PDB file of C-alpha atoms and ligand atoms in Angstrom:
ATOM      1  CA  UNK A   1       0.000   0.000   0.000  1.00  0.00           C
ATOM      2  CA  UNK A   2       1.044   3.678  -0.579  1.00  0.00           C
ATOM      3  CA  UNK A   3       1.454   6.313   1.679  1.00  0.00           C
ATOM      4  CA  UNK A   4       1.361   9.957   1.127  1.00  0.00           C
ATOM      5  CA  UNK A   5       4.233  11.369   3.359  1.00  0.00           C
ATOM      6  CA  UNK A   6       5.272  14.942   4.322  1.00  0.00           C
ATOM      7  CA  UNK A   7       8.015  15.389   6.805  1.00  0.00           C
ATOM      8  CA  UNK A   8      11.487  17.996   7.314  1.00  0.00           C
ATOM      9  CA  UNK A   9      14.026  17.013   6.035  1.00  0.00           C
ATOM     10  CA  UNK A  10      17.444  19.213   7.435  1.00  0.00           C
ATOM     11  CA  UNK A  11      15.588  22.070   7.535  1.00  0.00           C
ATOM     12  CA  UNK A  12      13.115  21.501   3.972  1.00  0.00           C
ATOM     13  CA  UNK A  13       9.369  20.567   3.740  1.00  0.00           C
ATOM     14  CA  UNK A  14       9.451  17.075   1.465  1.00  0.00           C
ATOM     15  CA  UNK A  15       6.465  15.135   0.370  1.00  0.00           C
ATOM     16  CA  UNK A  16       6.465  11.781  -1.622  1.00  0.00           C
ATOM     17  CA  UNK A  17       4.511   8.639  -2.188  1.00  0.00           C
ATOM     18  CA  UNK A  18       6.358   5.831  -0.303  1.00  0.00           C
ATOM     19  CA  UNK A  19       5.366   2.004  -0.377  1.00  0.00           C
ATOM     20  CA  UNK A  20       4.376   1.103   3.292  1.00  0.00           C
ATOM     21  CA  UNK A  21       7.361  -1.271   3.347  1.00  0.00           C
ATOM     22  CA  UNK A  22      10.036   1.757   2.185  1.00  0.00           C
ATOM     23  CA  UNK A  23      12.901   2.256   4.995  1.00  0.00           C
ATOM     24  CA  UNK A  24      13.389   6.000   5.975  1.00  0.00           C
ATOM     25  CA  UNK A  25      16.970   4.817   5.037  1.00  0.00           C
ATOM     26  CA  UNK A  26      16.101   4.045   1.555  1.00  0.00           C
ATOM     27  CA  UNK A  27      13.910   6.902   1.330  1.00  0.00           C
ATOM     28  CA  UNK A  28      16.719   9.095   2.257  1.00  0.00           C
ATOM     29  CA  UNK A  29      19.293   7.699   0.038  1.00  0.00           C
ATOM     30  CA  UNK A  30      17.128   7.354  -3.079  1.00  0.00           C
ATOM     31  CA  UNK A  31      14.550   9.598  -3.287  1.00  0.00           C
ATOM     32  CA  UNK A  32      16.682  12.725  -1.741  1.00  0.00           C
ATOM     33  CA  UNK A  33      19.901  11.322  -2.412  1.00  0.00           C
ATOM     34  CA  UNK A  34      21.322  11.914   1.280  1.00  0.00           C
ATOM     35  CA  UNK A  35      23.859   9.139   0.520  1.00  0.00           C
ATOM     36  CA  UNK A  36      25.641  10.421   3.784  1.00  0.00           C
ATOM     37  CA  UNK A  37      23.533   7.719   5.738  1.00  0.00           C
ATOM     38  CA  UNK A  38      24.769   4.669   5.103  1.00  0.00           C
ATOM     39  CA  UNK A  39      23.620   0.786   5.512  1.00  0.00           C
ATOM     40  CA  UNK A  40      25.966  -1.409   7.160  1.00  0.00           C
ATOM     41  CA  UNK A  41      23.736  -4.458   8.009  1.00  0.00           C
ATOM     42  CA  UNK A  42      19.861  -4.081   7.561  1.00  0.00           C
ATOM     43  CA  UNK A  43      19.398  -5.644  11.085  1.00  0.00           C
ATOM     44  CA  UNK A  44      19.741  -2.830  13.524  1.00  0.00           C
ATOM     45  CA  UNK A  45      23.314  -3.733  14.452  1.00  0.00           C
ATOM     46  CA  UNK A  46      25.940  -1.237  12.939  1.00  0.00           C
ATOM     47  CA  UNK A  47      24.660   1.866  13.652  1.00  0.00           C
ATOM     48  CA  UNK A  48      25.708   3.445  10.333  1.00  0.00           C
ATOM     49  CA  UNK A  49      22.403   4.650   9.424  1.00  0.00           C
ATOM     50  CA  UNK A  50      21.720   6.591  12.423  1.00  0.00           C
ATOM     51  CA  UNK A  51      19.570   9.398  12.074  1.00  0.00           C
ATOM     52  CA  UNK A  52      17.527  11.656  14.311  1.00  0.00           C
ATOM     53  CA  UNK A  53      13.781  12.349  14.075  1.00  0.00           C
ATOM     54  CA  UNK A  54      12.714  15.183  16.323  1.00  0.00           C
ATOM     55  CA  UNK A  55      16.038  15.500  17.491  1.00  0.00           C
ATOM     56  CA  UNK A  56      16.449  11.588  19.091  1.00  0.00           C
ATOM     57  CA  UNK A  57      18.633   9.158  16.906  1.00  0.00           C
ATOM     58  CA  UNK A  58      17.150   6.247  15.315  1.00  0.00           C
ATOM     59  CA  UNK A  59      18.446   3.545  13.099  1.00  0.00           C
ATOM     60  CA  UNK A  60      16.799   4.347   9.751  1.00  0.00           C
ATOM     61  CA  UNK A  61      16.946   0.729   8.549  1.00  0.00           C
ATOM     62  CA  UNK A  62      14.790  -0.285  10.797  1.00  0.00           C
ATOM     63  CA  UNK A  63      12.400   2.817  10.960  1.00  0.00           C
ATOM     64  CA  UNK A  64       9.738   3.305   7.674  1.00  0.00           C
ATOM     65  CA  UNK A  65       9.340   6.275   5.919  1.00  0.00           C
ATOM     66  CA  UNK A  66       6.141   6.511   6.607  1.00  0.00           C
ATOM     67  CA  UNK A  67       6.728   6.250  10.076  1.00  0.00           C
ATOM     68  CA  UNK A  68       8.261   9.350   9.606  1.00  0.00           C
ATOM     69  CA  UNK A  69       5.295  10.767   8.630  1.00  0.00           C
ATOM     70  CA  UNK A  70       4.702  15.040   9.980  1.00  0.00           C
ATOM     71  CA  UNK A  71       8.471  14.293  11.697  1.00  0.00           C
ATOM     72  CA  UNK A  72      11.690  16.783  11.423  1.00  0.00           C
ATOM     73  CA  UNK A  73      14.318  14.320  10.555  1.00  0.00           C
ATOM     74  CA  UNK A  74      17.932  15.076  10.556  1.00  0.00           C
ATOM     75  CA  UNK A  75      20.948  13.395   9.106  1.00  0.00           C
ATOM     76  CA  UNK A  76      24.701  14.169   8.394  1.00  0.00           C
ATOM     77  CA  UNK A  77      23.916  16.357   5.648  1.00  0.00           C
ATOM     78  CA  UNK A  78      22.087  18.348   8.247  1.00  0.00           C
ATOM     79  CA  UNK A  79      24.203  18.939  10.885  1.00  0.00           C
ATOM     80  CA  UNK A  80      26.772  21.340  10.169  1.00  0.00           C
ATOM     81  CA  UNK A  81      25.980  25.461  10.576  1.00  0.00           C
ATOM     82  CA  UNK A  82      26.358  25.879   6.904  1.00  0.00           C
ATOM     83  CA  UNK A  83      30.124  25.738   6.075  1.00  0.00           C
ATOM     84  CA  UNK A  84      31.022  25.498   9.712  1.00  0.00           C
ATOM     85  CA  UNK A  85      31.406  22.119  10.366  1.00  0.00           C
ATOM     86  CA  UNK A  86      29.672  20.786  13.452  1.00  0.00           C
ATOM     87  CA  UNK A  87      31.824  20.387  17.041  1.00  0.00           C
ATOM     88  CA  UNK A  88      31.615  16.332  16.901  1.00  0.00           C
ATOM     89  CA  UNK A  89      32.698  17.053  12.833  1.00  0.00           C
ATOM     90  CA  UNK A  90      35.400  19.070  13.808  1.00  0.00           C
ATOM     91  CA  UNK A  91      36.332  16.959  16.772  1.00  0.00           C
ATOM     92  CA  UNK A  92      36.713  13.523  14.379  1.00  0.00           C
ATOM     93  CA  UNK A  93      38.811  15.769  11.841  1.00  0.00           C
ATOM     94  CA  UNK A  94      41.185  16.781  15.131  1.00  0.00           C
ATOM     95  CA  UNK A  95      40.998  13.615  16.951  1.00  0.00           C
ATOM     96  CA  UNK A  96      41.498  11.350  14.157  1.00  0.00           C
ATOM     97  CA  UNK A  97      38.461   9.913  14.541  1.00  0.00           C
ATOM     98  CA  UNK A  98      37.765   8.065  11.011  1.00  0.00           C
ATOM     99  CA  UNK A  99      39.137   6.046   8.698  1.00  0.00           C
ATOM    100  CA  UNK A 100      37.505   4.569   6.437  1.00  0.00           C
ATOM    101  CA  UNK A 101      34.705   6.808   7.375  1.00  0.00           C
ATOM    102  CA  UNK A 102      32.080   4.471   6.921  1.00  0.00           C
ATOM    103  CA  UNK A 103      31.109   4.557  10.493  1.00  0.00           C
ATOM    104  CA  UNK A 104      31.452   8.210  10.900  1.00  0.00           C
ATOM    105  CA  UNK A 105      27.687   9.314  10.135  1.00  0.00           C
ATOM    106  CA  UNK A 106      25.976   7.181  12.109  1.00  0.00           C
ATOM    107  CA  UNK A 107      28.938   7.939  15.177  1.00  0.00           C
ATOM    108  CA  UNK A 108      28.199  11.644  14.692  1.00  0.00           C
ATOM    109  CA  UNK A 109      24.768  11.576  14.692  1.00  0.00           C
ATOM    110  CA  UNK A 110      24.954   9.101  17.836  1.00  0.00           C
ATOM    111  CA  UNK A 111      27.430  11.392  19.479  1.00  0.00           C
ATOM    112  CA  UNK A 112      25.013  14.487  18.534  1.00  0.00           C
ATOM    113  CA  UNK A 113      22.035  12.738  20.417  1.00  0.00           C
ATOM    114  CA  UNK A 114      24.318  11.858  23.363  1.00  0.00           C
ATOM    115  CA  UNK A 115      25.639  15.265  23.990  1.00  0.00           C
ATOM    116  CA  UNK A 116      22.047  17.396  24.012  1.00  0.00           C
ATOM    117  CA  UNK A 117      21.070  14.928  26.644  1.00  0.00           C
ATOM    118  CA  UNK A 118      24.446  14.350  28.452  1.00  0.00           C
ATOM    119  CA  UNK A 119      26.616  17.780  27.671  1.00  0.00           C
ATOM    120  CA  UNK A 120      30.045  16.262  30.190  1.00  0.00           C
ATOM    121  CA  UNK A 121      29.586  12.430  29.652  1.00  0.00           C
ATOM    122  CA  UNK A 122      32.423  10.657  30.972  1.00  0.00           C
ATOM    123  CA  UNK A 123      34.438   8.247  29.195  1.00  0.00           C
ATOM    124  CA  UNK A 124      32.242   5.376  29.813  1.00  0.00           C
ATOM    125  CA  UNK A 125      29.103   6.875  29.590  1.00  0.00           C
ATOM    126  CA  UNK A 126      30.593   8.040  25.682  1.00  0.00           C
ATOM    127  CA  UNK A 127      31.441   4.168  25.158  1.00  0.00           C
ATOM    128  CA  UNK A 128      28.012   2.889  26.850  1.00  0.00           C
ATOM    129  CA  UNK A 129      26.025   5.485  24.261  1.00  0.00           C
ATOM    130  CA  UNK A 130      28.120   3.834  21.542  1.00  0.00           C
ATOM    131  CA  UNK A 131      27.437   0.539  22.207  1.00  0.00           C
ATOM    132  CA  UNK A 132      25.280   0.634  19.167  1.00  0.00           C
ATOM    133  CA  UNK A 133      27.798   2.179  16.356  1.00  0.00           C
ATOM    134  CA  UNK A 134      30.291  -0.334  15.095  1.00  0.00           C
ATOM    135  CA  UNK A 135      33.520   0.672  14.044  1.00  0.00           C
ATOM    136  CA  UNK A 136      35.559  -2.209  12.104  1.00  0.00           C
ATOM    137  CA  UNK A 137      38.839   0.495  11.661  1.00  0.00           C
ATOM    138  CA  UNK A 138      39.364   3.020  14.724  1.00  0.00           C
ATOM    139  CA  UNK A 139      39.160   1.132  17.916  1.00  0.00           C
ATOM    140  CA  UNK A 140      36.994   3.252  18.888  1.00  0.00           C
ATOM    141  CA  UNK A 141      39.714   5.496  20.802  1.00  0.00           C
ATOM    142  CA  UNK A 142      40.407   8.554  18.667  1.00  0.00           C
ATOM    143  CA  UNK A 143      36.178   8.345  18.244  1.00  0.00           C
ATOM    144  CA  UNK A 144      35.967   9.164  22.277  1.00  0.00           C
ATOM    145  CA  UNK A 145      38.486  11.882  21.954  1.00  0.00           C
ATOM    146  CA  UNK A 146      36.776  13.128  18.944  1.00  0.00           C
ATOM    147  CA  UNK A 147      33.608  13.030  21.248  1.00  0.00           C
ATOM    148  CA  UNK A 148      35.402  14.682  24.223  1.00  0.00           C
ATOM    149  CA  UNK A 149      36.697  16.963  22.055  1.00  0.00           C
ATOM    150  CA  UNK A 150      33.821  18.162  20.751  1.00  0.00           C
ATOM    151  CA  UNK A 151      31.748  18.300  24.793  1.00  0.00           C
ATOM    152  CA  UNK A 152      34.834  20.376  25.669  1.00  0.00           C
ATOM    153  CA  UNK A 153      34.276  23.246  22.340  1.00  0.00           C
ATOM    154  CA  UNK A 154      30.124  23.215  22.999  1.00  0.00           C
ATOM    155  CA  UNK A 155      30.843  23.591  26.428  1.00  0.00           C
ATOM    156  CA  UNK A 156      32.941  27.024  25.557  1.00  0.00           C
ATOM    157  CA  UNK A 157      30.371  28.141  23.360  1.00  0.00           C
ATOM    158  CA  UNK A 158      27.974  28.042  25.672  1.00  0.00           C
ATOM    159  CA  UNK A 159      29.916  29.354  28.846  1.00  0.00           C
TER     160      UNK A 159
HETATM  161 FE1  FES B 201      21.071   0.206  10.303  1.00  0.00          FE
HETATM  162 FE2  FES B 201      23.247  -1.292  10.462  1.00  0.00          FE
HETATM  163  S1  FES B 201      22.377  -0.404   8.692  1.00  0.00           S
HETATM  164  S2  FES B 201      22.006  -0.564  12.097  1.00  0.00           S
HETATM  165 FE1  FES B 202      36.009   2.515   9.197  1.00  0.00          FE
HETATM  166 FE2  FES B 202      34.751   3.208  11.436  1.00  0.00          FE
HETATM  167  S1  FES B 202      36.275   4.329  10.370  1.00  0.00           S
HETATM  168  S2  FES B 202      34.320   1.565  10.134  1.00  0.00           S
END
């Protein structure tokens, strides 16, 4: 069955037809070409289609379009102030944070989510809010610095 969606996407009003079964992922990717999300697994594991709809993340792989339905979803196209890359952006480009990279969207957006809830997480409360972002490259060291990194800058912005 088809749905008649209309939902914000990064800031813009889109509206589209969707199959009931279309992933918000696949929506994303294919009919707004936000290629920035990526798919890792299909099965809720990776975390590299992370996403936020009304500002909380969510695995788009698992979530349909239509589901999204009258939300404001955000992704890593989204996130940056214009040309001024985001803290957690700017704090995997200090830190090291990425290799590959294939991780990095869903980490960001995961990190993003974490810090509006939790603005001075500790080192394991940064790892426990990972648990569901895979990394197969980093380690997953240089992505907590990139994290602390990036709680230290917002925190001087806001001070
Ligand atoms: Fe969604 Fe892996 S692609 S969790
Ligand atoms: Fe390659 Fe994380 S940087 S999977």
């Amino acid at each position: 069955m088809s749905h008649s969606i209309t939902l914000t996407v990064n800031g813009k009003t889109v509206s589209a037809t969707v199959e009931g079964r279309t992933l918000l992922v696949d929506f994303l990717r294919e009919h707004l070409s936000l290629t920035g999300t990526h798919v890792g697994c299909d099965t809720s594991s990776c975390g590299a289609c992370t996403v936020h709809i009304d500002g909380v993340s969510v695995k788009s792989c698992t979530t349909l379009a239509a589901q999204a339905d009258g939300t404001s979803v955000t992704t890593i196209e989204g996130i940056a102030n214009g040309d001024e890359m985001h803290p957690i952006q700017e704090g995997f480009k200090e830190k090291h944070g990425l290799q590959c990279g294939f991780c990095t969207p869903g980490m960001v957006m995961s990190a993003a989510d974490l810090l509006k809830k939790n603005p001075h997480p500790t080192e394991t409360e940064i790892r426990q809010a990972l648990e569901g972002n895979f990394c197969r490259c980093t380690g997953y060291h240089n992505i907590v610095q990139a994290i602390q990194y990036a709680a230290e800058k917002m925190q001087k912005v806001e001070a």
